[in-house]
Short mmCIF file of C-alpha atoms in Angstrom, two decimals:
data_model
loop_
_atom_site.label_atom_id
_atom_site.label_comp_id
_atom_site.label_asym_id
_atom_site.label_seq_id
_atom_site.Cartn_x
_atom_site.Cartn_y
_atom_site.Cartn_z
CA UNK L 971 -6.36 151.87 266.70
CA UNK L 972 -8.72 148.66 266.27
CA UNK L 973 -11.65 149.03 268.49
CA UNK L 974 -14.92 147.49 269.52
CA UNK L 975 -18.13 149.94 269.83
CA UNK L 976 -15.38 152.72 270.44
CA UNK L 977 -12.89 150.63 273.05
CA UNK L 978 -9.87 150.22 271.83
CA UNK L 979 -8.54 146.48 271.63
CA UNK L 980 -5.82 146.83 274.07
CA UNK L 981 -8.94 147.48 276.80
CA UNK L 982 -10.78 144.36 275.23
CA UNK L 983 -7.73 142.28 275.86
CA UNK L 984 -7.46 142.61 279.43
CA UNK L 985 -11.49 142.92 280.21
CA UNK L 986 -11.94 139.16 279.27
CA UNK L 987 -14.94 136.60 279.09
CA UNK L 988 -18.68 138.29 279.85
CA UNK L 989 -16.81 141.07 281.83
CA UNK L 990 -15.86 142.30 278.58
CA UNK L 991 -19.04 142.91 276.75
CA UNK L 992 -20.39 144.39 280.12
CA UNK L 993 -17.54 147.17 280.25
CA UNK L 994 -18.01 147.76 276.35
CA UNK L 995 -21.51 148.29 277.19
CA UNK L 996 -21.07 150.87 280.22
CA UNK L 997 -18.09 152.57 278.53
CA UNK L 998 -20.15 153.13 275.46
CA UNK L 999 -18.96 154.83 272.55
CA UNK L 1000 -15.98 156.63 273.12
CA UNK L 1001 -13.59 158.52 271.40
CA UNK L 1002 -10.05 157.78 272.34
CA UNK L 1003 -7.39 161.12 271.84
CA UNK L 1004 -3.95 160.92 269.85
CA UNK L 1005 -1.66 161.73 273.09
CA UNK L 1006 1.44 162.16 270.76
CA UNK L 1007 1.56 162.95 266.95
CA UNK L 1008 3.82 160.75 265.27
CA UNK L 1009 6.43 161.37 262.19
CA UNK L 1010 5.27 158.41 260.15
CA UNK L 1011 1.87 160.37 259.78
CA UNK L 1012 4.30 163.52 258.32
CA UNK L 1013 2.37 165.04 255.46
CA UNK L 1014 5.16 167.24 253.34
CA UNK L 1015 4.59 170.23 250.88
CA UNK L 1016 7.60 171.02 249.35
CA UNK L 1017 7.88 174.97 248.17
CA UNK L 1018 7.26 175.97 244.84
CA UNK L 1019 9.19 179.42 245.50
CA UNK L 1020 12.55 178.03 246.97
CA UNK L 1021 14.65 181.29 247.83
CA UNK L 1022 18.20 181.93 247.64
CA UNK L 1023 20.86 180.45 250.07
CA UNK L 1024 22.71 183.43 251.80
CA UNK L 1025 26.67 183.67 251.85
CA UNK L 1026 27.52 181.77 254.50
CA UNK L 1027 30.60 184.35 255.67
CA UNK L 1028 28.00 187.21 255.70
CA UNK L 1029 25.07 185.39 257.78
CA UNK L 1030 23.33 187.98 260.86
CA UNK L 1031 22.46 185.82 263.40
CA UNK L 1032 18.16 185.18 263.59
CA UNK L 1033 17.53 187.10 260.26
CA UNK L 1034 17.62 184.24 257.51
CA UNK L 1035 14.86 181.59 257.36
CA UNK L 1036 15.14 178.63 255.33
CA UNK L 1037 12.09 177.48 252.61
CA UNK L 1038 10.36 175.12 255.62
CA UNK L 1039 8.64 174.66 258.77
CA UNK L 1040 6.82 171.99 260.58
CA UNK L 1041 3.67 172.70 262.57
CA UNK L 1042 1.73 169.88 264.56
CA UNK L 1043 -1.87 171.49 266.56
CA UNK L 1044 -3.69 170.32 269.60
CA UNK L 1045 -6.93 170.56 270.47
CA UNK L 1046 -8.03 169.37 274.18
CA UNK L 1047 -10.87 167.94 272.14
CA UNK L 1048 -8.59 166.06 269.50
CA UNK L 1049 -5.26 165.70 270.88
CA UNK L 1050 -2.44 165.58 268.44
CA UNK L 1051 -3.11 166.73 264.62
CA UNK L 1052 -0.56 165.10 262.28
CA UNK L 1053 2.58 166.96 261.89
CA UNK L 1054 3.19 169.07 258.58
CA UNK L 1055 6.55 170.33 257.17
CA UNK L 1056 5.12 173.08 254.88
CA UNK L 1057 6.33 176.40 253.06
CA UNK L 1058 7.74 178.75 255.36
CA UNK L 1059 4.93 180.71 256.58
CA UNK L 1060 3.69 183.49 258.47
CA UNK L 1061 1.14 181.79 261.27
CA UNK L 1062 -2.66 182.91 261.86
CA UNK L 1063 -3.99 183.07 265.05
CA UNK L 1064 -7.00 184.66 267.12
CA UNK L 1065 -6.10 187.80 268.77
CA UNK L 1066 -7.17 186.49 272.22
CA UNK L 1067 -4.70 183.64 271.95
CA UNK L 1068 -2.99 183.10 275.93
CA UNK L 1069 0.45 183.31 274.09
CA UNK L 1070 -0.20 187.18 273.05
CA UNK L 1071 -2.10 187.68 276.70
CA UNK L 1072 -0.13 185.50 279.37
CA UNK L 1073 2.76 184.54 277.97
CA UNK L 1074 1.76 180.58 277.54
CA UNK L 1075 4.80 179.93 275.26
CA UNK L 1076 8.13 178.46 275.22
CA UNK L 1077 11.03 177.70 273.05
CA UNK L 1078 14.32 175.49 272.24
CA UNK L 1079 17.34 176.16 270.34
CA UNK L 1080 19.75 173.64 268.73
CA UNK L 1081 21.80 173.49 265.95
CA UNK L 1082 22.65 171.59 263.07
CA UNK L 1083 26.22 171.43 261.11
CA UNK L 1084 27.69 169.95 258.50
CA UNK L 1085 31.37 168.41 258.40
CA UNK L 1086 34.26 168.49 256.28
CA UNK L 1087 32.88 165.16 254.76
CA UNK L 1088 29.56 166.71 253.74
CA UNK L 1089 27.26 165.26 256.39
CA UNK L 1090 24.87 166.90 258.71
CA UNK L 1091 24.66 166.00 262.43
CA UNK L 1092 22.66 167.42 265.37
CA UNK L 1093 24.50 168.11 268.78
CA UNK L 1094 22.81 165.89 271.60
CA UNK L 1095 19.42 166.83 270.47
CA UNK L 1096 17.57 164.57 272.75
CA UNK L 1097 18.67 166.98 275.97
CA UNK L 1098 16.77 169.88 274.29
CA UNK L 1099 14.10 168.14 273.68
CA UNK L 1100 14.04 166.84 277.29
CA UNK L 1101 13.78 170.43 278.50
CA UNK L 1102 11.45 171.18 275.70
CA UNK L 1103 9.14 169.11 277.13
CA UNK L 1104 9.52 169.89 281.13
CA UNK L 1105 9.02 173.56 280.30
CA UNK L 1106 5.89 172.36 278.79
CA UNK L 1107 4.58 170.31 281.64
CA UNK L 1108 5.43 173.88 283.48
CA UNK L 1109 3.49 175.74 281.37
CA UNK L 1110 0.24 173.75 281.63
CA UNK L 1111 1.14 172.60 277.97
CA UNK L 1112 0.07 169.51 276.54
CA UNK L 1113 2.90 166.45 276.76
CA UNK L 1114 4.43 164.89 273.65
CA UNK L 1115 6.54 162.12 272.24
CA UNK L 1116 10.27 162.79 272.25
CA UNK L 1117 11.67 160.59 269.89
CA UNK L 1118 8.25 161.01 267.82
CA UNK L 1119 9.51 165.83 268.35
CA UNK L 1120 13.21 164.54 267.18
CA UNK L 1121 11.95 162.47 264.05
CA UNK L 1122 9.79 165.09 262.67
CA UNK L 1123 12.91 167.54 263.15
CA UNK L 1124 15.06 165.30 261.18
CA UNK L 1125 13.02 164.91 258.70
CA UNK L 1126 12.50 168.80 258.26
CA UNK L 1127 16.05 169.23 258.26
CA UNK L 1128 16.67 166.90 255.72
CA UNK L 1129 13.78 168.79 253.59
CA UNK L 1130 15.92 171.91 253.66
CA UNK L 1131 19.03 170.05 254.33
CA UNK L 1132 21.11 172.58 251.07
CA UNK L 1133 20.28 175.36 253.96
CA UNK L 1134 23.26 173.77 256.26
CA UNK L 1135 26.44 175.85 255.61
CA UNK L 1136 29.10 174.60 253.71
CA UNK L 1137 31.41 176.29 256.67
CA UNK L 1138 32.87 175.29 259.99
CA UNK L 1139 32.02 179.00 260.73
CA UNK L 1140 28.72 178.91 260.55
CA UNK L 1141 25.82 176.20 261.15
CA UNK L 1142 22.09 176.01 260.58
CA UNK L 1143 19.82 177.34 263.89
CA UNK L 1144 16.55 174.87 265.07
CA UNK L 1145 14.06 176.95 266.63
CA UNK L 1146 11.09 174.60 268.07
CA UNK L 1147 8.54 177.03 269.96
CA UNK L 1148 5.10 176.13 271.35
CA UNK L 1149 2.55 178.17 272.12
CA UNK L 1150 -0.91 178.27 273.88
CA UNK L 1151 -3.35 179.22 271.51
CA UNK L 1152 -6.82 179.07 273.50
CA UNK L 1153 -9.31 181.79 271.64
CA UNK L 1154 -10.49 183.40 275.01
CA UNK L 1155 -9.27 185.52 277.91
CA UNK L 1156 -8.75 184.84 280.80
CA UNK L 1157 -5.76 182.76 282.89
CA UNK L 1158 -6.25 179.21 282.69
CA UNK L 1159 -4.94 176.37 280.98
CA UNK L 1160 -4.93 176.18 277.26
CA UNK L 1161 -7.49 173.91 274.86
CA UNK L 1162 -5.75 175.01 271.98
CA UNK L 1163 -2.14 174.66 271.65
CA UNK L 1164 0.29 174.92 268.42
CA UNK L 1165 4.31 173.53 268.06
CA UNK L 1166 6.08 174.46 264.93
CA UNK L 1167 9.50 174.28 264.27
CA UNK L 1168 11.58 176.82 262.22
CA UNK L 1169 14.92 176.72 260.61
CA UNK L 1170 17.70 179.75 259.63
CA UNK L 1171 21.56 179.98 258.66
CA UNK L 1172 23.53 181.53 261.13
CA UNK L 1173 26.74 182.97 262.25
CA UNK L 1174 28.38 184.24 265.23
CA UNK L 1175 25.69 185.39 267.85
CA UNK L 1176 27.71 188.64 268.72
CA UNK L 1177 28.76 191.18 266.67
CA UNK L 1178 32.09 191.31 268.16
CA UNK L 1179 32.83 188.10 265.89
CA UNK L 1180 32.70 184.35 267.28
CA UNK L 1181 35.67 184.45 270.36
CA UNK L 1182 35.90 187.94 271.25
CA UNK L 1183 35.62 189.18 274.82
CA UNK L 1184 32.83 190.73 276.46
CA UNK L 1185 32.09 193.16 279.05
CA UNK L 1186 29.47 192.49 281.56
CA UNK L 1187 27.17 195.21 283.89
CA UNK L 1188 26.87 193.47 286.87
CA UNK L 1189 23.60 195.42 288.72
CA UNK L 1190 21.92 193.85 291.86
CA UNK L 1191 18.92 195.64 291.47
CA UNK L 1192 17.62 193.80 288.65
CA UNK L 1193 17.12 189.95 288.77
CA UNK L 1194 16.57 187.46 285.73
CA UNK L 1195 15.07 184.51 287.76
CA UNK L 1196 14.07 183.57 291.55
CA UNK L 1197 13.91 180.27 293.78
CA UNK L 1198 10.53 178.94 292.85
CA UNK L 1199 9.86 180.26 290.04
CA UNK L 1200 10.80 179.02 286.47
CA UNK L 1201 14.38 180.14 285.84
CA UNK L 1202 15.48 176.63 284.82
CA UNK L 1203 12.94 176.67 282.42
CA UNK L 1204 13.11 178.05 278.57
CA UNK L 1205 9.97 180.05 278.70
CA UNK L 1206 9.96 183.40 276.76
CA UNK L 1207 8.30 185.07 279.66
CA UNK L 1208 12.26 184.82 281.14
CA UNK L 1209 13.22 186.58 277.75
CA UNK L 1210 11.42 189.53 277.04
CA UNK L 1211 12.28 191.66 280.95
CA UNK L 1212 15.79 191.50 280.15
CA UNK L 1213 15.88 193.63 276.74
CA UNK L 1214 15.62 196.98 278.89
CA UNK L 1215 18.44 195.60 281.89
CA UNK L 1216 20.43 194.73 278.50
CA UNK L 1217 20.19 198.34 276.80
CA UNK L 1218 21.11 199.57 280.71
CA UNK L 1219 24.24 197.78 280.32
CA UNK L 1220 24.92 199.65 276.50
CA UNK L 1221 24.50 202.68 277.75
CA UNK L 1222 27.38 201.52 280.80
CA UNK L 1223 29.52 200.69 278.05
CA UNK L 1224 28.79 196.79 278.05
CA UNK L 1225 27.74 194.33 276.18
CA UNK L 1226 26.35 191.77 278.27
CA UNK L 1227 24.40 191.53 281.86
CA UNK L 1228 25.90 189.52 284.69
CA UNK L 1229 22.63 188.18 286.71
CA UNK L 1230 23.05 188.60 290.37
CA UNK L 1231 20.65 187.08 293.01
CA UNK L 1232 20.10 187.32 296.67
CA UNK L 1233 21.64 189.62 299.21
CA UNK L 1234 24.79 188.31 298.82
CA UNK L 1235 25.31 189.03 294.66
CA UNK L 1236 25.52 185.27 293.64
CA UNK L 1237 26.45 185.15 289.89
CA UNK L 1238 24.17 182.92 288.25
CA UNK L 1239 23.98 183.70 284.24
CA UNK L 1240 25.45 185.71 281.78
CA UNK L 1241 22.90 187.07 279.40
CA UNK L 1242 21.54 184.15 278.11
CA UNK L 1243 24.26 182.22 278.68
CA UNK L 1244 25.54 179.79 282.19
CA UNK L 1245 28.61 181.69 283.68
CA UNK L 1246 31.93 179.76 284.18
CA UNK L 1247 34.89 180.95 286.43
CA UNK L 1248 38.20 179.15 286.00
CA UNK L 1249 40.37 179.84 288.86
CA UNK L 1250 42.63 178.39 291.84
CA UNK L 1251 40.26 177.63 295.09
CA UNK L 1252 41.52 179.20 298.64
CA UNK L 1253 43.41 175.76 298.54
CA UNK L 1254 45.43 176.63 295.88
CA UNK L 1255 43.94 174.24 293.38
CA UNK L 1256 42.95 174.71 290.55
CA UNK L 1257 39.06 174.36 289.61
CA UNK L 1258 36.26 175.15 287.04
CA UNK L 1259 32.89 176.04 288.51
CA UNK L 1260 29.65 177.06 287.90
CA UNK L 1261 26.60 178.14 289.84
CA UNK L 1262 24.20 174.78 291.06
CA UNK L 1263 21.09 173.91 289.15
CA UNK L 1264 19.23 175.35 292.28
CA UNK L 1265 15.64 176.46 290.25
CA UNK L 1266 17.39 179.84 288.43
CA UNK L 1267 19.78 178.67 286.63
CA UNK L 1268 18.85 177.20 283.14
CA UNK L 1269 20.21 173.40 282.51
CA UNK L 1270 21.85 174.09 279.32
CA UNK L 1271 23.02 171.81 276.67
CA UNK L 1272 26.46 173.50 276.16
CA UNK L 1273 27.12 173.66 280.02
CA UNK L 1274 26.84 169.88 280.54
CA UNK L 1275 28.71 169.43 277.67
CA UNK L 1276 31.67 171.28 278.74
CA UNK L 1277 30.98 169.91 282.89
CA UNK L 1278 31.26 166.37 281.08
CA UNK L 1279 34.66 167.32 278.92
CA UNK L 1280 36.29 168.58 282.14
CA UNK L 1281 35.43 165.57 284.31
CA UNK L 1282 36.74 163.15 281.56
CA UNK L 1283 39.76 164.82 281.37
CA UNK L 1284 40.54 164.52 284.99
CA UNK L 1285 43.00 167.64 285.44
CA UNK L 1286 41.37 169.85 287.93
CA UNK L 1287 38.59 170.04 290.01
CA UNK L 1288 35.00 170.54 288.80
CA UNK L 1289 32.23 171.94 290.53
CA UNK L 1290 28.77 173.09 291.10
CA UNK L 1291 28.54 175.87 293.60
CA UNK L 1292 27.02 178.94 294.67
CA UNK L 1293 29.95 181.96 293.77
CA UNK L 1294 29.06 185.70 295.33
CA UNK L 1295 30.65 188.71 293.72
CA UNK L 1296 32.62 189.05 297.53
CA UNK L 1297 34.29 185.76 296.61
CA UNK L 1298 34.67 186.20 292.69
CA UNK L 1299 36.25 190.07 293.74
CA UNK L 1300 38.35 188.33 296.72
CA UNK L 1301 40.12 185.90 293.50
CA UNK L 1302 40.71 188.84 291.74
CA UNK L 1303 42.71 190.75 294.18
CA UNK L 1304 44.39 187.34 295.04
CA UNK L 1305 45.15 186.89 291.28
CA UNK L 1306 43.57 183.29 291.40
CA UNK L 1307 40.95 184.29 289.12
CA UNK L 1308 42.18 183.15 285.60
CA UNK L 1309 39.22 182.67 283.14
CA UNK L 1310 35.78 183.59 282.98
CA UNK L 1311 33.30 182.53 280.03
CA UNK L 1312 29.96 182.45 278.58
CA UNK L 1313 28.51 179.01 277.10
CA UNK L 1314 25.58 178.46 275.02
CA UNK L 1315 23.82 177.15 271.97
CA UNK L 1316 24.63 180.82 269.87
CA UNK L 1317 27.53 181.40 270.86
CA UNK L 1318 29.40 177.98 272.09
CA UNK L 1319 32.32 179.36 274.32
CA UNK L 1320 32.31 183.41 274.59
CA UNK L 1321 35.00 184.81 277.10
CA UNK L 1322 34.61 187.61 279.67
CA UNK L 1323 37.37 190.13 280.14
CA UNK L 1324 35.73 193.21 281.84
CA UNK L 1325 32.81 193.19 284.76
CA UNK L 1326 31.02 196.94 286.02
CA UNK L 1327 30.27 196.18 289.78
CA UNK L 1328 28.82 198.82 292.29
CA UNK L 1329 30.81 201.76 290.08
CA UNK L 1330 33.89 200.01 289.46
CA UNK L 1331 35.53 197.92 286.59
CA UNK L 1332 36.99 195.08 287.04
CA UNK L 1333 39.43 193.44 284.34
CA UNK L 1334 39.62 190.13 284.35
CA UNK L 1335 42.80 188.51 282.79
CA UNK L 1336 40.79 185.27 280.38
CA UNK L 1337 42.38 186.73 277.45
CA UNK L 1338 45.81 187.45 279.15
CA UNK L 1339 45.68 183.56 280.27
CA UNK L 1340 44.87 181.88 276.54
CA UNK L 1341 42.23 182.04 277.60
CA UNK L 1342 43.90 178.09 277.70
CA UNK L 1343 40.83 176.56 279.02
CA UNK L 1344 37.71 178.59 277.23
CA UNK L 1345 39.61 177.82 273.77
CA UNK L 1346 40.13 173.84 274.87
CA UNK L 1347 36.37 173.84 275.40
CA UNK L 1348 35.80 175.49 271.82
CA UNK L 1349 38.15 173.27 270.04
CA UNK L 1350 36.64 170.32 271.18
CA UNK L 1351 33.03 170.92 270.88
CA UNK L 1352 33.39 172.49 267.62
CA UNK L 1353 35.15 169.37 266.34
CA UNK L 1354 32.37 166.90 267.39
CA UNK L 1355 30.13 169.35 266.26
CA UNK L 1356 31.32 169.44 262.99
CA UNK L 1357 32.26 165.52 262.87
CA UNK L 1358 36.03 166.09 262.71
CA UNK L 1359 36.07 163.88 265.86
CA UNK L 1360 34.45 160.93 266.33
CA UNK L 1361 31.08 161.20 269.39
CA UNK L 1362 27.90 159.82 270.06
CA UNK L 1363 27.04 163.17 271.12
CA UNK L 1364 26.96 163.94 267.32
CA UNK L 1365 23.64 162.35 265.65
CA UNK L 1366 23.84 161.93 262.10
CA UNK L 1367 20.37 163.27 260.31
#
């Protein structure tokens, strides 16, 4: 940025005539921050130790990392550094860092896949990044760029791009994550912050395989999120509570958690995953819903995507609603209750078959029913994922 005893031009040209030389003068020198980092300032060391690609048909979800990362740092002081894609590294930071102490830290996940006619393509990448950066207005974070976030991940990508699967069973997980990184106790904003992106091979998120059914331990005394506090939000402070409810609902015989909230039980997420219920109303018609974006539930990329597929195809009803476990156990005894799924980034479309309420199991008939519906929505985001039909919600890299 041209300046003029430290003011940047763009200043000069509106301060015109002696006003001009008058501001410079009471200004004085300054020194003006870099609010965004940008990917044309990208500085890339490639890996001299390049590892070996894993079978794609024997990939463990989260345990592969490819050669790569990116890493960008802020400083209050500074502002932006320039982004790096470097060797895959472990990261050094000071043991009083507020992401070890108060949980100043968030993360997205995406995905990457390649098609039948070798080409990579992202899967409406701009909508994580979106949340990406609300959560980090939320968390006192400093703001960034999005297109500027989405270049650099691009070009990382494309770095490491022989890490995609050759597969349509498997795809290549985008973990961005930024953390607070301020050397000092104490709960305030950070100074210091640090975004770096990592990259890994995966397969199907559950064990059970990539469209089994899973049971769920549905437990009112525990609750993931609350009205007014940062449920729609991807912070890992949301994460880390639920690993004990989780090994509560192993020991019940489940696999998954069913999050209930408020006195009456509404079901708002399924693990990590938005809940849908496919079912006929008390009308007799046929609808999909899903809890409201209300504050607790998170906006996620899959469960637009598959509220957008069933409006365009214009067969039933679709809506956003608040469902208690009273009405979801009244459908049930009515037999209007015909699918229930999972949908997320890991796992795309997962269906439910079982549910542990209050001491009692309840089967649910998705797999008895198709599940018709559940393996539509599979089918067709799989395909534009994989650029065996035609989208804009595909982005080539």
């Amino acid at each position: 940025m041209a300046a003029t005893g430290g003011v940047p031009r763009a200043i000069r040209r509106v301060l015109k005539g002696r006003a001009c030389a008058a501001a410079i003068s009471l200004l004085g020198p300054q020194r003006f921050l870099n609010t965004s980092f940008k990917a044309s300032d990208l500085q890339i060391e490639l890996s001299r130790h390049p590892k070996p690609k894993p079978d794609p048909g024997k990939l463990i979800f989260g345990k592969h990392f490819t050669d790569h990362m990116l890493t960008v740092e802020w400083t209050q002081e500074n502002g932006w550094s320039k982004p790096q894609i470097k060797p895959f590294q472990s990261i050094s930071i000071h043991p009083a860092s507020s992401a070890l102490h108060y949980s100043v830290q968030l993360f997205e996940g995406m995905k990457a896949f390649r098609g039948p006619d070798k080409h990579v393509r992202l899967f409406r990448p701009m909508l994580n990044i979106e949340r990406m950066l609300r959560t980090a207005l939320r968390a006192c974070l400093p703001p960034f760029d999005k297109a500027e976030l989405l270049e650099c991940i691009r070009q990382l990508i494309h770095v490491d791009r022989d890490w995609v699967p050759y597969s349509d069973a498997a795809s290549l997980y985008i973990r961005p994550t930024f953390i607070g990184t301020e050397p000092s106790l104490g709960v305030a904003k950070s100074t210091h912050a640090l975004l770096f992106v990592i990259l890994g091979p995966v397969g199907p998120y559950f064990t059970t395989g990539s469209f089994n059914p899973v049971s769920l331990l549905a437990d009112p005394r525990f609750v993931r999120a609350w009205v007014g506090g940062v449920g729609d939000c991807k912070l890992g402070g949301n994460y880390g509570p639920t690993i004990y409810v989780q090994s509560e609902a192993t020991k019940a015989g489940c696999q998954q958690v069913l999050w209930l909230y408020g006195d009456d039980h509404q079901l708002t997420e399924v693990g990590t995953m938005n809940i849908f219920m496919f079912w006929k109303d008390q009308q007799g018609d046929l609808e999909l819903v899903t809890p409201p974006l209300n504050g607790i539930i998170l906006p996620g990329v899959t469960r637009q995507s598959l509220l957008d597929l069933a409006r365009k195809w214009g067969e039933f009803k679709v809506s956003e609603k608040v469902i208690t476990m009273t009405d979801f156990i009244r459908g049930l005894e009515e037999n209007r209750v015909k699918e229930v799924f999972g949908s997320g980034t890991a796992c795309v479309v997962c269906p439910v078959n079982k549910i542990f309420y209050q001491g009692k199991h309840y089967h649910i008939p998705t797999m008895e029913n198709g599940p018709e519906i559940a393996r539509r929505f599979l089918k067709e985001l799989t395909d534009i994922q994989y650029g065996r039909v035609a989208s804009d919600w595909a982005q080539p890299v």
